[in-house]
């Protein structure tokens, strides 16, 4: 058993392919670092804070049935940060699994990096009345020092920035439609 598995008694759901191969079935979530190049070395990361929670967070949400991970990332940005916000998805920078609750004992989370292209960031349909902030990595570091304000650790933000700097000039199709 891995870290955080203590006391788990539920069984991981499975799906079976046509050829009989068995796969674990996981709930999935996407988390999106929307990054704006305010100037070289001064990138800013979009964070939101709902009136329901004191934590600042990056865009995040569950993957819907039949949706690709990339499509879920784009949809969640529109739902949480406003339909007018324009982004270009650059790629996934991290993946993890974690315990969601007693029923969903394993959830896969993929962390995405997106380039901000324009439009106003506002609390969208899923984040109505939320505060919106564009913060530098130094400002994020200050928030992380206060436990509970940001759920992710500093290294994930830094990895997202490294990937952003590396990928923003690339022109690739991340996920073709099925």
PDB file of C-alpha atoms in Angstrom, residues 30-34 46 48 58-62 64 67 69-89 112 114-130 132 134:
ATOM      1  CA  UNK A  30      -7.605  18.439 -14.286  1.00  0.00           C
ATOM      2  CA  UNK A  31      -5.729  21.327 -12.709  1.00  0.00           C
ATOM      3  CA  UNK A  32      -4.625  24.160 -14.972  1.00  0.00           C
ATOM      4  CA  UNK A  33      -1.817  26.673 -14.515  1.00  0.00           C
ATOM      5  CA  UNK A  34      -2.845  29.621 -16.715  1.00  0.00           C
ATOM      6  CA  UNK A  46      -3.881  32.878 -12.466  1.00  0.00           C
ATOM      7  CA  UNK A  48      -8.972  32.065  -7.905  1.00  0.00           C
ATOM      8  CA  UNK A  58      -5.475  27.202  -9.768  1.00  0.00           C
ATOM      9  CA  UNK A  59      -8.313  26.321 -12.122  1.00  0.00           C
ATOM     10  CA  UNK A  60      -9.427  22.743 -11.437  1.00  0.00           C
ATOM     11  CA  UNK A  61     -12.308  20.348 -11.811  1.00  0.00           C
ATOM     12  CA  UNK A  62     -13.500  16.891 -12.721  1.00  0.00           C
ATOM     13  CA  UNK A  64     -16.731  14.544 -17.584  1.00  0.00           C
ATOM     14  CA  UNK A  67     -14.194  14.008 -22.506  1.00  0.00           C
ATOM     15  CA  UNK A  69      -8.160  15.392 -20.519  1.00  0.00           C
ATOM     16  CA  UNK A  70      -7.200  18.301 -22.791  1.00  0.00           C
ATOM     17  CA  UNK A  71     -10.847  19.149 -23.497  1.00  0.00           C
ATOM     18  CA  UNK A  72     -11.605  19.032 -19.769  1.00  0.00           C
ATOM     19  CA  UNK A  73      -8.750  21.460 -19.055  1.00  0.00           C
ATOM     20  CA  UNK A  74     -10.034  23.961 -21.635  1.00  0.00           C
ATOM     21  CA  UNK A  75     -13.638  23.605 -20.410  1.00  0.00           C
ATOM     22  CA  UNK A  76     -12.672  24.089 -16.759  1.00  0.00           C
ATOM     23  CA  UNK A  77     -10.793  27.302 -17.585  1.00  0.00           C
ATOM     24  CA  UNK A  78     -13.918  28.680 -19.280  1.00  0.00           C
ATOM     25  CA  UNK A  79     -16.195  27.550 -16.435  1.00  0.00           C
ATOM     26  CA  UNK A  80     -14.017  28.862 -13.625  1.00  0.00           C
ATOM     27  CA  UNK A  81     -12.192  31.860 -15.104  1.00  0.00           C
ATOM     28  CA  UNK A  82     -14.792  33.112 -17.564  1.00  0.00           C
ATOM     29  CA  UNK A  83     -15.744  32.307 -21.135  1.00  0.00           C
ATOM     30  CA  UNK A  84     -13.908  35.396 -22.452  1.00  0.00           C
ATOM     31  CA  UNK A  85     -10.522  34.210 -21.200  1.00  0.00           C
ATOM     32  CA  UNK A  86      -8.465  32.972 -24.137  1.00  0.00           C
ATOM     33  CA  UNK A  87      -5.779  30.332 -23.603  1.00  0.00           C
ATOM     34  CA  UNK A  88      -3.589  27.940 -25.540  1.00  0.00           C
ATOM     35  CA  UNK A  89      -3.056  24.604 -23.839  1.00  0.00           C
ATOM     36  CA  UNK A 112      -1.789  21.306 -17.273  1.00  0.00           C
ATOM     37  CA  UNK A 114      -1.802  26.979 -20.518  1.00  0.00           C
ATOM     38  CA  UNK A 115      -0.594  30.205 -22.091  1.00  0.00           C
ATOM     39  CA  UNK A 116      -2.795  33.249 -21.473  1.00  0.00           C
ATOM     40  CA  UNK A 117      -3.692  34.863 -24.811  1.00  0.00           C
ATOM     41  CA  UNK A 118      -6.156  37.553 -23.761  1.00  0.00           C
ATOM     42  CA  UNK A 119      -9.538  38.348 -22.300  1.00  0.00           C
ATOM     43  CA  UNK A 120     -10.571  39.200 -18.778  1.00  0.00           C
ATOM     44  CA  UNK A 121     -10.315  36.624 -16.004  1.00  0.00           C
ATOM     45  CA  UNK A 122     -13.457  36.680 -13.880  1.00  0.00           C
ATOM     46  CA  UNK A 123     -15.158  34.171 -11.633  1.00  0.00           C
ATOM     47  CA  UNK A 124     -16.987  32.046 -14.214  1.00  0.00           C
ATOM     48  CA  UNK A 125     -20.113  29.929 -13.840  1.00  0.00           C
ATOM     49  CA  UNK A 126     -18.410  27.539 -11.403  1.00  0.00           C
ATOM     50  CA  UNK A 127     -16.678  30.303  -9.420  1.00  0.00           C
ATOM     51  CA  UNK A 128     -19.257  33.118  -9.266  1.00  0.00           C
ATOM     52  CA  UNK A 129     -18.198  35.960  -6.947  1.00  0.00           C
ATOM     53  CA  UNK A 130     -14.668  34.564  -6.680  1.00  0.00           C
ATOM     54  CA  UNK A 132      -9.173  36.604  -9.204  1.00  0.00           C
ATOM     55  CA  UNK A 134      -2.443  37.099 -11.239  1.00  0.00           C
TER      56      UNK A 134
END
